[in-house]
PDB file of C-alpha atoms in Angstrom:
ATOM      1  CA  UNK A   1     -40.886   9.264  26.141  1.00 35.00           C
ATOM      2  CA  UNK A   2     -37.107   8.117  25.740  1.00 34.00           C
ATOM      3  CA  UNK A   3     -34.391  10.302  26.627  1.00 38.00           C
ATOM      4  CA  UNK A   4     -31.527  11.087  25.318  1.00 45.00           C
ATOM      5  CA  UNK A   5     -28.769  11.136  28.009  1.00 38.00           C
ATOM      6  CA  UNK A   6     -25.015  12.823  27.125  1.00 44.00           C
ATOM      7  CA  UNK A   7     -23.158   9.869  28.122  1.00 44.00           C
ATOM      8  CA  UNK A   8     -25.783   7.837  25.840  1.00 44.00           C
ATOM      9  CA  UNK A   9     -25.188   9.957  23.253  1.00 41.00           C
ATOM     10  CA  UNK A  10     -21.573   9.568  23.801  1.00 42.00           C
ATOM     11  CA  UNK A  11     -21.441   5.637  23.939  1.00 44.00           C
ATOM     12  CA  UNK A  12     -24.028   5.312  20.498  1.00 42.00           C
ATOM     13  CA  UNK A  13     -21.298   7.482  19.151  1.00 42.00           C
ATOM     14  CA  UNK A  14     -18.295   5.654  20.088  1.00 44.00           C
ATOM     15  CA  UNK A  15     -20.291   2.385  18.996  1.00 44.00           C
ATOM     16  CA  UNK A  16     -20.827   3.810  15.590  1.00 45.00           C
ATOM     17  CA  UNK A  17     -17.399   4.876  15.050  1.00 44.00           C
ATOM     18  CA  UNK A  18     -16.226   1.498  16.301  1.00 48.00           C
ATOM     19  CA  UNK A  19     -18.380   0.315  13.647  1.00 50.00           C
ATOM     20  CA  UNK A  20     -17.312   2.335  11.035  1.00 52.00           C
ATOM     21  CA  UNK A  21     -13.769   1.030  11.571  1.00 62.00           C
ATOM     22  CA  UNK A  22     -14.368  -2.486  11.429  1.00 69.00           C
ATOM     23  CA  UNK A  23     -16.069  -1.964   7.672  1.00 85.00           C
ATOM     24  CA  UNK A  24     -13.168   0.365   6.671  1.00 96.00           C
ATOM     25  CA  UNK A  25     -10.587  -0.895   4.223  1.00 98.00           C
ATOM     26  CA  UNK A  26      -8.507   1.969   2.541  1.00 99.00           C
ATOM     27  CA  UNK A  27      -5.860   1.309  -0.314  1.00 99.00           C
ATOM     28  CA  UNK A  28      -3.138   3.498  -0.516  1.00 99.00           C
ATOM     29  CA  UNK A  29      -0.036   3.532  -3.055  1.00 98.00           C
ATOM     30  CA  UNK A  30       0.781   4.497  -6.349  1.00 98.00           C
ATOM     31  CA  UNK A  31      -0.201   2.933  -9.973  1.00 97.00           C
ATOM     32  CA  UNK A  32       0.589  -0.650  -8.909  1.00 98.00           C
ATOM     33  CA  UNK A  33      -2.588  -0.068  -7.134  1.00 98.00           C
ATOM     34  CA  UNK A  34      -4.807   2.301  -9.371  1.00 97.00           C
ATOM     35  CA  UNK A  35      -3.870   0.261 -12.672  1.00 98.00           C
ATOM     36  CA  UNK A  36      -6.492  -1.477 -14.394  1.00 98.00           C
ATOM     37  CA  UNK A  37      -9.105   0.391 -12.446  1.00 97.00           C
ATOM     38  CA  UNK A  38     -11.118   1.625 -15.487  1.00 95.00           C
ATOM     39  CA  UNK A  39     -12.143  -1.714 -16.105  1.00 94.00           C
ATOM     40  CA  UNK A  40     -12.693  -2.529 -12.377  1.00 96.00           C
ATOM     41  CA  UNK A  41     -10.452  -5.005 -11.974  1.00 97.00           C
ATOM     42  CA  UNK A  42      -7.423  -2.544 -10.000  1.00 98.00           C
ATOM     43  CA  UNK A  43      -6.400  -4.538  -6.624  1.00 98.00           C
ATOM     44  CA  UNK A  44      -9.117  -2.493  -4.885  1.00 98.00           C
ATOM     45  CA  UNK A  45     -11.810  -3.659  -7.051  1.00 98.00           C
ATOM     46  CA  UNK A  46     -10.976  -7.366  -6.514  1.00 98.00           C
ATOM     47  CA  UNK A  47     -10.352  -6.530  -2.762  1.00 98.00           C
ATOM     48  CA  UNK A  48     -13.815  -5.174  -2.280  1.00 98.00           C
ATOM     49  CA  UNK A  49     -15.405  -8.232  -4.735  1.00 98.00           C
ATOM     50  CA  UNK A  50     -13.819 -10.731  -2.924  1.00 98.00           C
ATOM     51  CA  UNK A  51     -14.091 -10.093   0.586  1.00 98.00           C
ATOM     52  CA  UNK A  52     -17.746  -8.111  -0.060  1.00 97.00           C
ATOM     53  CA  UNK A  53     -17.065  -5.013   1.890  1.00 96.00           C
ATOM     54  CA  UNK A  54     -16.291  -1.660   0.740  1.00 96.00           C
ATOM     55  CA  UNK A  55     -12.916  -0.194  -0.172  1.00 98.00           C
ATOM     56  CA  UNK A  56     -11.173   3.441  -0.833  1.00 98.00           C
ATOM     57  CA  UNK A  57      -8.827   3.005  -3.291  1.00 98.00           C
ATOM     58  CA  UNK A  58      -7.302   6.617  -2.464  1.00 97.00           C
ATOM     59  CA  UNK A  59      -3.814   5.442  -4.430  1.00 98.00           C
ATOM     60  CA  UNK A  60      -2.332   7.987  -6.884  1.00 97.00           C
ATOM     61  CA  UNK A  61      -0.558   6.958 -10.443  1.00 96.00           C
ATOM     62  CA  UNK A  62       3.160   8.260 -10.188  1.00 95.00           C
ATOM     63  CA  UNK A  63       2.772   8.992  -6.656  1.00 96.00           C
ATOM     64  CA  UNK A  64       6.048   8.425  -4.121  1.00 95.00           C
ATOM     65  CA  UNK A  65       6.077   7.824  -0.587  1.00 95.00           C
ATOM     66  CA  UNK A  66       7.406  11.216   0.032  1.00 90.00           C
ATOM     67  CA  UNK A  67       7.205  13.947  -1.850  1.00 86.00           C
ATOM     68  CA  UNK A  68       7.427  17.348   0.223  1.00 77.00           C
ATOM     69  CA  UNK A  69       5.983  19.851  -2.539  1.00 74.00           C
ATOM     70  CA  UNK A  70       3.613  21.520  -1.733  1.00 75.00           C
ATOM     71  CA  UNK A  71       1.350  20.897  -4.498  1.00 76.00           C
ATOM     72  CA  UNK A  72       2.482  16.985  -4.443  1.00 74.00           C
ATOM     73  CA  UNK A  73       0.700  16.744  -1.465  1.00 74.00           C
ATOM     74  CA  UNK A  74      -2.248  18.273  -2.107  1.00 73.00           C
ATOM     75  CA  UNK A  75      -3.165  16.037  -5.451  1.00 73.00           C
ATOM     76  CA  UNK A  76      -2.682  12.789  -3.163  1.00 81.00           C
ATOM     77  CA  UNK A  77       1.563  12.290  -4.758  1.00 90.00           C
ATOM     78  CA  UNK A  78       3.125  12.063  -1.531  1.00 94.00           C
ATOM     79  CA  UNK A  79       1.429   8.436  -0.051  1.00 97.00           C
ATOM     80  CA  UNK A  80       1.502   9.936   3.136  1.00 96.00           C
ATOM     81  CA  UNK A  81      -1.153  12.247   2.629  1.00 95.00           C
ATOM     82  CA  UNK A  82      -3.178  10.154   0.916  1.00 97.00           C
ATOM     83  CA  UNK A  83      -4.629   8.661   4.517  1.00 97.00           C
ATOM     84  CA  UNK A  84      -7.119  10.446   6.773  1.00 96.00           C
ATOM     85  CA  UNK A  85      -6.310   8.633   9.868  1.00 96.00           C
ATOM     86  CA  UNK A  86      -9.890   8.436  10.629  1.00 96.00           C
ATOM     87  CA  UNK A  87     -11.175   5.039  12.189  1.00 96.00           C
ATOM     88  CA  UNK A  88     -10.384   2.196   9.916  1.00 97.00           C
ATOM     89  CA  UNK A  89      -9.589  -1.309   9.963  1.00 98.00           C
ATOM     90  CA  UNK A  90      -7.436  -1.988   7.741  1.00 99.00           C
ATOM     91  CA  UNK A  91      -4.894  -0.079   5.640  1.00 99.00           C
ATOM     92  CA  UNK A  92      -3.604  -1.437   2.036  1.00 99.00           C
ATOM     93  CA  UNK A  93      -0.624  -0.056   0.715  1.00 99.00           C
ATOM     94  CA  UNK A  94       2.544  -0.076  -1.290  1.00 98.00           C
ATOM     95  CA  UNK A  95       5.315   3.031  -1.957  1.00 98.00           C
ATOM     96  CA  UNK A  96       8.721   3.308  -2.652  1.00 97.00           C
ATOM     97  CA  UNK A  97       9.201   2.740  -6.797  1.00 97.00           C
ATOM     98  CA  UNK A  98       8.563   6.359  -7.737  1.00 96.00           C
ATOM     99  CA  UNK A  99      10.944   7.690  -4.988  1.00 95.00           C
ATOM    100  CA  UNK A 100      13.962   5.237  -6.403  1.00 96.00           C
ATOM    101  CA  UNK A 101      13.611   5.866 -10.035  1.00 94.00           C
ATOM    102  CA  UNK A 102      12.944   9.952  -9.698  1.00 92.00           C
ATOM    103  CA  UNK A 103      15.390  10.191  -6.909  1.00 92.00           C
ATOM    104  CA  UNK A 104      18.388   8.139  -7.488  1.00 92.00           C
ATOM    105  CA  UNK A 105      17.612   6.274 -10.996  1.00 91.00           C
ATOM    106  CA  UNK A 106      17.301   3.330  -8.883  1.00 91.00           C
ATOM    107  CA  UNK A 107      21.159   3.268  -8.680  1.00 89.00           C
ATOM    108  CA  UNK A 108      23.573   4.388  -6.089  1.00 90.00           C
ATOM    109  CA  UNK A 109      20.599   4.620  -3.723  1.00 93.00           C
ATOM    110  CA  UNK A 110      21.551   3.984   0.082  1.00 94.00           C
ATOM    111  CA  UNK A 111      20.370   7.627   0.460  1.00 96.00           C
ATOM    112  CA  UNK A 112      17.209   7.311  -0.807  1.00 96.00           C
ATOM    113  CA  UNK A 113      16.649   4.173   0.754  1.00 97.00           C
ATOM    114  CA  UNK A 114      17.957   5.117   4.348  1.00 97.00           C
ATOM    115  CA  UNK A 115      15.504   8.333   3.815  1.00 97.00           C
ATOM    116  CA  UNK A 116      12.820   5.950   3.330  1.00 98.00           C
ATOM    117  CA  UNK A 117      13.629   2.918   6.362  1.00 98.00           C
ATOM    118  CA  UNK A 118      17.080   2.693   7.649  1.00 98.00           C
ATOM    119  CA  UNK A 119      19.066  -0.436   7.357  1.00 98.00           C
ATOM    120  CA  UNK A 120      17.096  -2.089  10.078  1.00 98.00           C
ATOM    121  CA  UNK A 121      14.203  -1.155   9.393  1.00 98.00           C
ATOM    122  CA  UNK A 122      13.683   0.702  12.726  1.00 98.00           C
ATOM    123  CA  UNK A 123      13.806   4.882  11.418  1.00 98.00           C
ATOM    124  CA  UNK A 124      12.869   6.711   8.232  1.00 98.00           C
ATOM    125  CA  UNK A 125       9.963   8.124   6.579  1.00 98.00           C
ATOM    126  CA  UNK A 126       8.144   4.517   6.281  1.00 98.00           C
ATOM    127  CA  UNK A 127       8.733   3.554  10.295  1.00 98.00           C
ATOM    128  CA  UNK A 128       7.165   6.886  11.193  1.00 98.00           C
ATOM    129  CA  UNK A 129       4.581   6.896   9.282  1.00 98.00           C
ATOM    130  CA  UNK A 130       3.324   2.576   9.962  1.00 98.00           C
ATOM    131  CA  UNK A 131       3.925   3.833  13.642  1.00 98.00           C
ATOM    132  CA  UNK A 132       1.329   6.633  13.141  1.00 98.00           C
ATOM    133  CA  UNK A 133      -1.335   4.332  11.048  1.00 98.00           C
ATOM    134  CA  UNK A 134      -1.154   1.499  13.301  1.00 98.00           C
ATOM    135  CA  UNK A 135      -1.458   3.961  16.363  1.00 97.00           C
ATOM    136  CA  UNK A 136      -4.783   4.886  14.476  1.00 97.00           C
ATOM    137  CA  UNK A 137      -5.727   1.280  15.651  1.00 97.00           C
ATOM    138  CA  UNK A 138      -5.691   0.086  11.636  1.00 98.00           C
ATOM    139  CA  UNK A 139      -3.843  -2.766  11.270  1.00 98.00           C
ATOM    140  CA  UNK A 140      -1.489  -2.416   7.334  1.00 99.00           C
ATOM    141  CA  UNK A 141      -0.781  -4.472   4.772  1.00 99.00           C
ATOM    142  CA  UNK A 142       1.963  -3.628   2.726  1.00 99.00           C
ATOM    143  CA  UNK A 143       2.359  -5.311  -0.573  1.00 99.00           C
ATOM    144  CA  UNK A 144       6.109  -5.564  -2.145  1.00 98.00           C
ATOM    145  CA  UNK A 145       6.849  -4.967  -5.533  1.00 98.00           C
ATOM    146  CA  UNK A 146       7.311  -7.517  -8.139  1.00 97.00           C
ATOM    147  CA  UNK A 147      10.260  -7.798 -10.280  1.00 96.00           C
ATOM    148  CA  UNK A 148       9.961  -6.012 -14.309  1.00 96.00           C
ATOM    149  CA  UNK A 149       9.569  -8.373 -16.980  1.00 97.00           C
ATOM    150  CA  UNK A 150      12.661  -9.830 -19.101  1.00 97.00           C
ATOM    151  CA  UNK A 151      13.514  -9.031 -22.439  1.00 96.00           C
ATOM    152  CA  UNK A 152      14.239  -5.239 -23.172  1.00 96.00           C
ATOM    153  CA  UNK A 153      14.572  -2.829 -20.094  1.00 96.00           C
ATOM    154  CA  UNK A 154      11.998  -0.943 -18.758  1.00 96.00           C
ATOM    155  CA  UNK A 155      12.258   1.969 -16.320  1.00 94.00           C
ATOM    156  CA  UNK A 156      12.032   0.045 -13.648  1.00 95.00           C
ATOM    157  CA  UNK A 157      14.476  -2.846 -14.655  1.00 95.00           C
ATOM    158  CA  UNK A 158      17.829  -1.141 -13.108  1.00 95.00           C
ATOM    159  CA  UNK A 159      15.305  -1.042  -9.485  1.00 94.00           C
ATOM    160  CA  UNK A 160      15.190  -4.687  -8.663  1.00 94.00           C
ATOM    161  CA  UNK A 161      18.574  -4.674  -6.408  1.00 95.00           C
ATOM    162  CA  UNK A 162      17.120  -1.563  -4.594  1.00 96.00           C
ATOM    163  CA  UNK A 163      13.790  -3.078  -4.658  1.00 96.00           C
ATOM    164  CA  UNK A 164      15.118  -6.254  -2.763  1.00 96.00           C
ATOM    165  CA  UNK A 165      16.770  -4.416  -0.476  1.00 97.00           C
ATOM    166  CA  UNK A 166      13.364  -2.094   0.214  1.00 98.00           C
ATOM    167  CA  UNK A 167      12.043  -5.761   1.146  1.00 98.00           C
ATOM    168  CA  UNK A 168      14.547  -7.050   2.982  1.00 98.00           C
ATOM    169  CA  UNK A 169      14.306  -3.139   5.591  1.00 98.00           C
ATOM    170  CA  UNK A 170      10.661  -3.747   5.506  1.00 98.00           C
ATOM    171  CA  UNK A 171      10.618  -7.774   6.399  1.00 98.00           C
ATOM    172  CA  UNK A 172      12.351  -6.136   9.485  1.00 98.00           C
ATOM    173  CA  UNK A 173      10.280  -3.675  10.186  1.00 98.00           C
ATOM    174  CA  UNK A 174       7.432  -6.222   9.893  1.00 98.00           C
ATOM    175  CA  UNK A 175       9.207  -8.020  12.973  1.00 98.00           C
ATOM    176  CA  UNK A 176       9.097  -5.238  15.314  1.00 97.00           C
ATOM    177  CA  UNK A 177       5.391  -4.063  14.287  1.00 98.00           C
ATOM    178  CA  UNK A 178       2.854  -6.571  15.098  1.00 97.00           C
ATOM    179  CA  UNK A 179      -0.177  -4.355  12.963  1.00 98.00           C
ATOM    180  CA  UNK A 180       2.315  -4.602  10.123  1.00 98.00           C
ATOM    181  CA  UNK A 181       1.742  -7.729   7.424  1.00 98.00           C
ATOM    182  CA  UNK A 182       3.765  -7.956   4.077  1.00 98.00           C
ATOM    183  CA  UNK A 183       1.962  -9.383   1.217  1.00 98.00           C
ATOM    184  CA  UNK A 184       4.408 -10.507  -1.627  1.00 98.00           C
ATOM    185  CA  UNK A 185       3.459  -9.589  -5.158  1.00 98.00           C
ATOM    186  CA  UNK A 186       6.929 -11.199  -6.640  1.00 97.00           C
ATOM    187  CA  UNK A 187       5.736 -14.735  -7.060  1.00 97.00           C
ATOM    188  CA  UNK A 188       2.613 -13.634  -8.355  1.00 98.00           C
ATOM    189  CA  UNK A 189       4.009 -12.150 -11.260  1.00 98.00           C
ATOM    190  CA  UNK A 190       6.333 -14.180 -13.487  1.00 98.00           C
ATOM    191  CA  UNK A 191       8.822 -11.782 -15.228  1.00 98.00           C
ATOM    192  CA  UNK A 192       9.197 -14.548 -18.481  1.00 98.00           C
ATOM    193  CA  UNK A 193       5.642 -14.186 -18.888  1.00 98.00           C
ATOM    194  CA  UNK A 194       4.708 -11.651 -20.714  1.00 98.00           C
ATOM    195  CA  UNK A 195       0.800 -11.677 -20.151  1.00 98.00           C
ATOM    196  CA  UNK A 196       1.389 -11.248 -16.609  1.00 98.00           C
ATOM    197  CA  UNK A 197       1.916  -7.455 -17.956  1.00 98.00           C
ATOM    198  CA  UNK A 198      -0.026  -4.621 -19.074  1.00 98.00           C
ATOM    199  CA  UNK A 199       1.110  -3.401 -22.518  1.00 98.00           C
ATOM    200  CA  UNK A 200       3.456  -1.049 -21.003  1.00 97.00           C
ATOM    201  CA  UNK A 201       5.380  -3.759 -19.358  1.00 97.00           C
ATOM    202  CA  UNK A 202       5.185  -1.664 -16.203  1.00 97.00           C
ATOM    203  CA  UNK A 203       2.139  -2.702 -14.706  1.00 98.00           C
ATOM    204  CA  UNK A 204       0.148  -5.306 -13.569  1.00 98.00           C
ATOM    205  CA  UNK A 205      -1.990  -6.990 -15.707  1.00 98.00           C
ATOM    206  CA  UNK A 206      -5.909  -7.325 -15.076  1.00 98.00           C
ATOM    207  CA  UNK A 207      -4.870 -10.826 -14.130  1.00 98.00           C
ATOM    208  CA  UNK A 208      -2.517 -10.093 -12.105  1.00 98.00           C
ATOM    209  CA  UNK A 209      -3.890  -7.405 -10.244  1.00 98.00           C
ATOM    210  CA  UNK A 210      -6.327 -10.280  -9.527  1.00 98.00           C
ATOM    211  CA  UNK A 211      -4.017 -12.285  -7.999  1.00 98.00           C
ATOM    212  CA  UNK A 212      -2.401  -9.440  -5.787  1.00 98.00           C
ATOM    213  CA  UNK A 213      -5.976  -8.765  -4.377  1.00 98.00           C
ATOM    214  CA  UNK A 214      -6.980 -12.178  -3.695  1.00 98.00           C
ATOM    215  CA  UNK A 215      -3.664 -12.633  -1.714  1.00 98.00           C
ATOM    216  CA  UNK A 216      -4.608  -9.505   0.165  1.00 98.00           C
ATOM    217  CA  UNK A 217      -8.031 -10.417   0.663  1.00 98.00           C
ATOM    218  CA  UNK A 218      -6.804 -14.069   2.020  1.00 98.00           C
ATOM    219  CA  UNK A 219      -4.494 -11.944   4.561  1.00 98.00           C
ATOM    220  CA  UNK A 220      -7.022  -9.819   5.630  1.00 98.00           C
ATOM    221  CA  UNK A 221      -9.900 -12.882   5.940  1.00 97.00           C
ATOM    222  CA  UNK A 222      -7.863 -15.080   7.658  1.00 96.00           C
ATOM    223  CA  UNK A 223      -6.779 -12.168  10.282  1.00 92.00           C
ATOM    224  CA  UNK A 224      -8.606 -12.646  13.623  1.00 83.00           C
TER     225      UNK A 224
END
């Protein structure tokens, strides 16, 4: 008969959970990343087609990286809250957009922005909370925002000077956290064309969100 030992029980536990992490892909963010989901094809979808593996797409439409209500947090709107921190691999994310626009109107925003990830790139709400994920052992990829579409102005229009800066703190932050990769959505989406949009010139389109998962999924796949 075969006997269970603590310590055996302790290192088939540790090996499962060590499992567990290496198949664990979560997606976290607001409607850049839960758009076009209803027709599978949201950046989690193509994630989990392409690399054939499993994701959580636990991202939130209209959700901001912080938003300290109460009931924000508890329906997945602050980003934060939106991870688990239990074993997993990698971590997919973007945040920032809903905090600018509702916050500042995407104008006048160094307070916003320093709330978020100081000037370089080294404090704020963002630093803390990569430092806490990629203590978790998951290695993050963070995917910046691409720029609105021309012709009229959409809500997000006014955001592309605060949006560059947003890159610019988190290209540094990238530096100084080696779990920390920044996937660029801007060239992927080309603002004179309008089918890289959904209807609501907001979003991505289905293409599009394509293209933003397959660069993901190359990042991820080509990570040792």
């Amino acid at each position: 008969m075969k006997r269970w030992s603590l310590g055996g029980a302790v290192a088939l536990l540790l090996t499962c959970t060590s499992a567990l992490a290496q198949d664990r892909i979560v997606v976290l963010g607001d409607s850049v990343m839960t758009w076009n989901a209803l027709r599978r094809g949201a950046v989690a979808d193509v994630l989990a087609r392409t690399l054939d593996r499993p994701v959580e797409n636990r991202a939130v439409s209209g959700a901001r990286f912080s938003h300290d209500t109460g009931i924000a947090r508890l329906f997945g709107l602050d980003i934060r809250t939106q991870f688990d921190f239990a074993p997993t691999e990698w971590v997919v994310m973007t945040g920032g957009a809903n905090d600018l626009r509702a916050e500042c109107g995407c104008v006048s925003c160094s307070e916003t922005l320093d709330g978020l990830i100081s000037a370089d790139g080294r404090t704020g709400e963002v630093p803390e909370f990569v430092a806490r994920v990629a203590a978790s052992g998951a290695r993050i990829v963070w995917v910046l925002y691409y720029d609105s579409p021309e012709g009229p102005p959409t809500p997000f229009t006014a955001c592309r000077g605060a949006f560059d800066e947003l890159d610019a703190r988190l290209d540094r932050l990238a530096r100084i956290v080696p779990a920390l990769t920044l996937a660029d959505a801007g060239p992927l989406i080309d603002p004179a064309t309008a089918a890289d949009y959904a209807p609501d010139r907001i979003h991505p389109s289905v293409d599009a969100s394509r293209r933003i998962g397959r660069l993901v999924a190359g990042i991820i796949a080509a990570s040792p």
